[in-house]
Amino acid sequence: MPAILFKATNNMPKLNITIPHRLPPAEAAQRIRRLLNDLKAEHGDKISHLKEDWNNHTGKFDCSVMGFQVSGTLAIEPAQVVITGSLPLAAMLFKGQLESMIKKHAAELLA
């Protein structure tokens, strides 16, 4: 089960999600890229302006989720995917929905 932590630093809540996997890093990276596209397609009413910048197995992302700017990084490691990001304080009200979207798709794609 993915570990999800939310903590506030400098008045900006931090999102830290660790998702274990048993895939080769290249396969995990390909699936995570597909996850971002799937999330945008399935939740286009909630996710917009998605931008990605990948360097090998590390990606930076920036998007709008339910009107809130969210940015962070995705690091594909040999046994886990680590997602870190910054959320606006007001977005913490929607953390459950955001958490559910990520967990649902990540669990399916990295299984």
CSV table of N, CA and C in Angstrom, one decimal:
chain,number,residue,atom,x,y,z
A,1,MET,N,0.8,-1.2,0.0
A,1,MET,CA,0.0,0.0,0.0
A,1,MET,C,0.9,1.2,0.0
A,2,PRO,N,0.6,2.2,-0.8
A,2,PRO,CA,1.4,3.4,-0.9
A,2,PRO,C,1.4,4.2,0.4
A,3,ALA,N,2.5,4.7,0.8
A,3,ALA,CA,2.6,5.6,2.0
A,3,ALA,C,2.4,7.0,1.6
A,4,ILE,N,1.5,7.7,2.2
A,4,ILE,CA,1.2,9.1,1.9
A,4,ILE,C,1.3,9.9,3.1
A,5,LEU,N,2.1,11.0,3.0
A,5,LEU,CA,2.3,11.9,4.1
A,5,LEU,C,2.1,13.3,3.6
A,6,PHE,N,1.4,14.1,4.4
A,6,PHE,CA,1.2,15.5,4.1
A,6,PHE,C,1.8,16.3,5.3
A,7,LYS,N,2.6,17.3,5.0
A,7,LYS,CA,3.2,18.1,6.1
A,7,LYS,C,3.3,19.5,5.6
A,8,ALA,N,3.2,20.4,6.5
A,8,ALA,CA,3.3,21.8,6.1
A,8,ALA,C,4.7,22.3,6.5
A,9,THR,N,5.3,23.0,5.5
A,9,THR,CA,6.6,23.6,5.7
A,9,THR,C,6.5,25.0,5.0
A,10,ASN,N,6.9,26.0,5.7
A,10,ASN,CA,6.9,27.4,5.2
A,10,ASN,C,5.5,27.7,4.7
A,11,ASN,N,4.4,27.3,5.4
A,11,ASN,CA,3.1,27.6,5.0
A,11,ASN,C,2.6,26.9,3.7
A,12,MET,N,3.4,26.0,3.2
A,12,MET,CA,3.1,25.4,2.0
A,12,MET,C,3.1,23.9,2.2
A,13,PRO,N,1.9,23.2,2.2
A,13,PRO,CA,1.8,21.8,2.5
A,13,PRO,C,2.6,21.0,1.5
A,14,LYS,N,3.3,20.0,1.9
A,14,LYS,CA,4.1,19.1,1.1
A,14,LYS,C,3.4,17.8,0.9
A,15,LEU,N,3.4,17.3,-0.3
A,15,LEU,CA,2.9,16.0,-0.7
A,15,LEU,C,4.0,15.0,-0.9
A,16,ASN,N,4.1,13.9,-0.2
A,16,ASN,CA,5.1,12.9,-0.4
A,16,ASN,C,4.4,11.5,-0.5
A,17,ILE,N,4.5,10.9,-1.6
A,17,ILE,CA,3.8,9.6,-1.9
A,17,ILE,C,4.9,8.7,-2.3
A,18,THR,N,5.0,7.5,-1.7
A,18,THR,CA,5.9,6.5,-2.1
A,18,THR,C,5.1,5.2,-2.5
A,19,ILE,N,5.3,4.8,-3.7
A,19,ILE,CA,4.6,3.7,-4.3
A,19,ILE,C,5.6,2.6,-4.6
A,20,PRO,N,5.5,1.5,-3.9
A,20,PRO,CA,6.4,0.4,-4.2
A,20,PRO,C,6.1,-0.3,-5.6
A,21,HIS,N,7.1,-0.9,-6.2
A,21,HIS,CA,6.9,-1.6,-7.5
A,21,HIS,C,8.0,-2.6,-7.6
A,22,ARG,N,7.8,-3.6,-8.5
A,22,ARG,CA,8.8,-4.6,-8.8
A,22,ARG,C,9.1,-4.6,-10.3
A,23,LEU,N,9.0,-3.5,-10.9
A,23,LEU,CA,9.2,-3.4,-12.4
A,23,LEU,C,10.6,-2.9,-12.7
A,24,PRO,N,11.2,-3.1,-13.9
A,24,PRO,CA,12.4,-2.4,-14.2
A,24,PRO,C,12.1,-0.9,-14.3
A,25,PRO,N,13.1,-0.1,-13.9
A,25,PRO,CA,12.8,1.3,-13.9
A,25,PRO,C,12.3,1.9,-15.2
A,26,ALA,N,12.7,1.4,-16.3
A,26,ALA,CA,12.2,2.0,-17.6
A,26,ALA,C,10.8,1.7,-17.8
A,27,GLU,N,10.3,0.5,-17.4
A,27,GLU,CA,8.9,0.1,-17.5
A,27,GLU,C,8.1,0.9,-16.5
A,28,ALA,N,8.6,1.1,-15.3
A,28,ALA,CA,7.9,1.9,-14.3
A,28,ALA,C,7.7,3.3,-14.8
A,29,ALA,N,8.8,3.9,-15.4
A,29,ALA,CA,8.7,5.2,-15.9
A,29,ALA,C,7.7,5.3,-17.0
A,30,GLN,N,7.6,4.4,-17.9
A,30,GLN,CA,6.7,4.4,-19.0
A,30,GLN,C,5.2,4.3,-18.5
A,31,ARG,N,5.0,3.5,-17.5
A,31,ARG,CA,3.7,3.4,-16.9
A,31,ARG,C,3.3,4.7,-16.1
A,32,ILE,N,4.3,5.3,-15.4
A,32,ILE,CA,4.0,6.6,-14.7
A,32,ILE,C,3.6,7.7,-15.7
A,33,ARG,N,4.3,7.7,-16.8
A,33,ARG,CA,3.9,8.7,-17.9
A,33,ARG,C,2.5,8.4,-18.4
A,34,ARG,N,2.2,7.2,-18.5
A,34,ARG,CA,0.8,6.8,-18.9
A,34,ARG,C,-0.2,7.2,-17.8
A,35,LEU,N,0.2,7.1,-16.6
A,35,LEU,CA,-0.7,7.5,-15.4
A,35,LEU,C,-1.0,8.9,-15.6
A,36,LEU,N,-0.1,9.8,-15.8
A,36,LEU,CA,-0.3,11.2,-16.0
A,36,LEU,C,-1.3,11.5,-17.1
A,37,ASN,N,-1.1,10.8,-18.2
A,37,ASN,CA,-2.1,11.0,-19.3
A,37,ASN,C,-3.5,10.5,-19.0
A,38,ASP,N,-3.5,9.3,-18.3
A,38,ASP,CA,-4.8,8.7,-17.9
A,38,ASP,C,-5.5,9.6,-16.9
A,39,LEU,N,-4.8,10.2,-15.9
A,39,LEU,CA,-5.4,11.1,-15.0
A,39,LEU,C,-6.0,12.3,-15.7
A,40,LYS,N,-5.3,12.9,-16.6
A,40,LYS,CA,-5.8,14.0,-17.3
A,40,LYS,C,-7.0,13.7,-18.2
A,41,ALA,N,-7.0,12.5,-18.8
A,41,ALA,CA,-8.1,12.1,-19.7
A,41,ALA,C,-9.3,11.8,-18.8
A,42,GLU,N,-9.2,11.1,-17.7
A,42,GLU,CA,-10.3,10.7,-16.9
A,42,GLU,C,-10.8,11.8,-16.0
A,43,HIS,N,-9.9,12.7,-15.6
A,43,HIS,CA,-10.3,13.7,-14.7
A,43,HIS,C,-10.0,15.1,-15.3
A,44,GLY,N,-10.3,15.2,-16.6
A,44,GLY,CA,-10.0,16.5,-17.3
A,44,GLY,C,-10.8,17.7,-16.7
A,45,ASP,N,-11.9,17.4,-16.0
A,45,ASP,CA,-12.7,18.5,-15.4
A,45,ASP,C,-12.0,19.0,-14.1
A,46,LYS,N,-11.0,18.2,-13.6
A,46,LYS,CA,-10.4,18.6,-12.4
A,46,LYS,C,-8.9,18.9,-12.6
A,47,ILE,N,-8.3,18.3,-13.6
A,47,ILE,CA,-6.8,18.5,-13.9
A,47,ILE,C,-6.7,19.2,-15.2
A,48,SER,N,-5.9,20.3,-15.2
A,48,SER,CA,-5.7,21.0,-16.5
A,48,SER,C,-4.2,21.6,-16.4
A,49,HIS,N,-3.8,22.1,-17.6
A,49,HIS,CA,-2.5,22.7,-17.8
A,49,HIS,C,-1.4,21.8,-17.3
A,50,LEU,N,-1.5,20.5,-17.6
A,50,LEU,CA,-0.4,19.6,-17.1
A,50,LEU,C,0.8,19.7,-18.0
A,51,LYS,N,1.9,20.0,-17.3
A,51,LYS,CA,3.2,20.1,-18.0
A,51,LYS,C,4.2,19.1,-17.3
A,52,GLU,N,4.9,18.4,-18.2
A,52,GLU,CA,5.9,17.4,-17.7
A,52,GLU,C,7.3,17.7,-18.3
A,53,ASP,N,8.3,17.5,-17.6
A,53,ASP,CA,9.7,17.6,-18.1
A,53,ASP,C,10.5,16.4,-17.5
A,54,TRP,N,10.9,15.5,-18.4
A,54,TRP,CA,11.5,14.3,-17.9
A,54,TRP,C,13.0,14.3,-18.2
A,55,ASN,N,13.8,13.8,-17.3
A,55,ASN,CA,15.3,13.6,-17.5
A,55,ASN,C,15.6,12.2,-17.0
A,56,ASN,N,15.7,11.2,-17.9
A,56,ASN,CA,15.8,9.8,-17.6
A,56,ASN,C,14.6,9.4,-16.7
A,57,HIS,N,14.8,9.0,-15.5
A,57,HIS,CA,13.8,8.5,-14.7
A,57,HIS,C,13.3,9.4,-13.6
A,58,THR,N,13.5,10.7,-13.8
A,58,THR,CA,13.0,11.8,-12.9
A,58,THR,C,12.3,12.8,-13.7
A,59,GLY,N,11.1,13.1,-13.3
A,59,GLY,CA,10.2,14.0,-14.0
A,59,GLY,C,9.7,15.1,-13.1
A,60,LYS,N,9.6,16.3,-13.6
A,60,LYS,CA,9.0,17.4,-12.9
A,60,LYS,C,7.7,17.7,-13.5
A,61,PHE,N,6.7,18.0,-12.7
A,61,PHE,CA,5.3,18.3,-13.2
A,61,PHE,C,4.8,19.5,-12.6
A,62,ASP,N,3.9,20.1,-13.3
A,62,ASP,CA,3.2,21.3,-12.9
A,62,ASP,C,1.8,21.2,-13.5
A,63,CYS,N,0.7,21.4,-12.7
A,63,CYS,CA,-0.6,21.4,-13.3
A,63,CYS,C,-1.6,22.1,-12.3
A,64,SER,N,-2.8,22.2,-12.8
A,64,SER,CA,-3.8,22.8,-12.0
A,64,SER,C,-4.8,21.7,-11.6
A,65,VAL,N,-5.0,21.5,-10.3
A,65,VAL,CA,-5.9,20.4,-9.9
A,65,VAL,C,-7.1,21.1,-9.1
A,66,MET,N,-8.3,21.0,-9.7
A,66,MET,CA,-9.4,21.6,-9.1
A,66,MET,C,-9.2,23.1,-8.9
A,67,GLY,N,-8.5,23.7,-9.8
A,67,GLY,CA,-8.2,25.2,-9.7
A,67,GLY,C,-7.0,25.6,-8.9
A,68,PHE,N,-6.3,24.6,-8.3
A,68,PHE,CA,-5.2,24.9,-7.4
A,68,PHE,C,-3.9,24.4,-8.2
A,69,GLN,N,-2.8,25.3,-8.1
A,69,GLN,CA,-1.6,24.9,-8.7
A,69,GLN,C,-0.9,23.9,-7.9
A,70,VAL,N,-0.4,22.8,-8.5
A,70,VAL,CA,0.3,21.7,-7.9
A,70,VAL,C,1.6,21.5,-8.7
A,71,SER,N,2.7,21.4,-8.1
A,71,SER,CA,3.9,21.1,-8.8
A,71,SER,C,4.8,20.2,-7.9
A,72,GLY,N,5.7,19.5,-8.6
A,72,GLY,CA,6.6,18.5,-7.9
A,72,GLY,C,7.4,17.7,-8.8
A,73,THR,N,7.9,16.6,-8.2
A,73,THR,CA,8.8,15.7,-9.0
A,73,THR,C,8.3,14.3,-8.8
A,74,LEU,N,8.6,13.5,-9.8
A,74,LEU,CA,8.4,12.0,-9.8
A,74,LEU,C,9.8,11.4,-10.0
A,75,ALA,N,10.2,10.5,-9.0
A,75,ALA,CA,11.5,9.9,-9.1
A,75,ALA,C,11.2,8.4,-9.2
A,76,ILE,N,11.6,7.8,-10.3
A,76,ILE,CA,11.5,6.3,-10.5
A,76,ILE,C,12.7,5.7,-10.0
A,77,GLU,N,12.6,5.0,-8.9
A,77,GLU,CA,13.7,4.3,-8.2
A,77,GLU,C,13.6,2.8,-8.5
A,78,PRO,N,14.6,2.0,-8.2
A,78,PRO,CA,14.5,0.5,-8.5
A,78,PRO,C,13.4,-0.2,-7.9
A,79,ALA,N,12.9,0.2,-6.7
A,79,ALA,CA,11.9,-0.5,-6.0
A,79,ALA,C,10.7,0.3,-5.6
A,80,GLN,N,10.7,1.6,-6.0
A,80,GLN,CA,9.6,2.5,-5.7
A,80,GLN,C,9.6,3.7,-6.6
A,81,VAL,N,8.4,4.3,-6.6
A,81,VAL,CA,8.2,5.6,-7.2
A,81,VAL,C,8.0,6.6,-6.1
A,82,VAL,N,8.7,7.7,-6.1
A,82,VAL,CA,8.5,8.7,-5.1
A,82,VAL,C,8.0,10.0,-5.8
A,83,ILE,N,6.8,10.4,-5.3
A,83,ILE,CA,6.2,11.6,-5.8
A,83,ILE,C,6.2,12.7,-4.7
A,84,THR,N,6.9,13.8,-4.9
A,84,THR,CA,6.9,14.9,-4.0
A,84,THR,C,6.3,16.1,-4.6
A,85,GLY,N,5.7,17.0,-3.9
A,85,GLY,CA,5.1,18.2,-4.4
A,85,GLY,C,4.7,19.2,-3.4
A,86,SER,N,4.3,20.3,-3.9
A,86,SER,CA,3.8,21.4,-3.1
A,86,SER,C,2.4,21.6,-3.4
A,87,LEU,N,1.6,21.8,-2.4
A,87,LEU,CA,0.1,22.1,-2.6
A,87,LEU,C,-0.2,23.4,-1.9
A,88,PRO,N,-1.1,24.2,-2.5
A,88,PRO,CA,-1.6,25.4,-1.8
A,88,PRO,C,-2.3,24.9,-0.5
A,89,LEU,N,-2.3,25.7,0.5
A,89,LEU,CA,-2.9,25.4,1.8
A,89,LEU,C,-4.4,25.1,1.6
A,90,ALA,N,-5.1,25.9,0.7
A,90,ALA,CA,-6.5,25.7,0.5
A,90,ALA,C,-6.8,24.3,-0.2
A,91,ALA,N,-5.8,23.8,-0.9
A,91,ALA,CA,-6.0,22.5,-1.6
A,91,ALA,C,-6.1,21.3,-0.6
A,92,MET,N,-5.6,21.5,0.6
A,92,MET,CA,-5.6,20.4,1.6
A,92,MET,C,-7.1,20.0,1.9
A,93,LEU,N,-8.0,20.8,1.6
A,93,LEU,CA,-9.4,20.4,1.7
A,93,LEU,C,-9.8,19.3,0.8
A,94,PHE,N,-9.1,19.2,-0.3
A,94,PHE,CA,-9.3,18.2,-1.4
A,94,PHE,C,-8.3,17.1,-1.4
A,95,LYS,N,-7.5,17.0,-0.4
A,95,LYS,CA,-6.4,16.0,-0.4
A,95,LYS,C,-6.9,14.6,-0.5
A,96,GLY,N,-8.1,14.3,0.0
A,96,GLY,CA,-8.6,12.9,-0.1
A,96,GLY,C,-8.9,12.5,-1.5
A,97,GLN,N,-9.5,13.5,-2.3
A,97,GLN,CA,-9.8,13.2,-3.7
A,97,GLN,C,-8.5,13.1,-4.5
A,98,LEU,N,-7.6,13.9,-4.3
A,98,LEU,CA,-6.3,13.9,-5.0
A,98,LEU,C,-5.6,12.6,-4.6
A,99,GLU,N,-5.5,12.2,-3.4
A,99,GLU,CA,-4.9,11.0,-2.9
A,99,GLU,C,-5.6,9.8,-3.5
A,100,SER,N,-6.9,9.8,-3.6
A,100,SER,CA,-7.6,8.6,-4.2
A,100,SER,C,-7.3,8.5,-5.7
A,101,MET,N,-7.2,9.6,-6.4
A,101,MET,CA,-6.9,9.5,-7.9
A,101,MET,C,-5.5,8.9,-8.1
A,102,ILE,N,-4.5,9.4,-7.3
A,102,ILE,CA,-3.2,8.9,-7.5
A,102,ILE,C,-3.1,7.4,-7.1
A,103,LYS,N,-3.6,7.1,-5.9
A,103,LYS,CA,-3.5,5.7,-5.4
A,103,LYS,C,-4.2,4.7,-6.4
A,104,LYS,N,-5.3,5.1,-6.9
A,104,LYS,CA,-6.1,4.2,-7.7
A,104,LYS,C,-5.3,3.8,-9.0
A,105,HIS,N,-4.9,4.9,-9.7
A,105,HIS,CA,-4.2,4.7,-11.0
A,105,HIS,C,-2.8,4.1,-10.8
A,106,ALA,N,-2.1,4.5,-9.8
A,106,ALA,CA,-0.7,4.0,-9.5
A,106,ALA,C,-0.7,2.5,-9.2
A,107,ALA,N,-1.7,2.1,-8.4
A,107,ALA,CA,-1.7,0.7,-8.0
A,107,ALA,C,-2.0,-0.1,-9.2
A,108,GLU,N,-2.9,0.3,-10.1
A,108,GLU,CA,-3.2,-0.4,-11.3
A,108,GLU,C,-2.0,-0.5,-12.2
A,109,LEU,N,-1.4,0.6,-12.5
A,109,LEU,CA,-0.3,0.6,-13.4
A,109,LEU,C,1.0,0.0,-13.0
A,110,LEU,N,1.3,0.0,-11.7
A,110,LEU,CA,2.5,-0.5,-11.2
A,110,LEU,C,2.4,-1.9,-10.7
A,111,ALA,N,1.3,-2.5,-10.8
A,111,ALA,CA,1.0,-3.9,-10.3
A,111,ALA,C,1.8,-4.9,-11.2
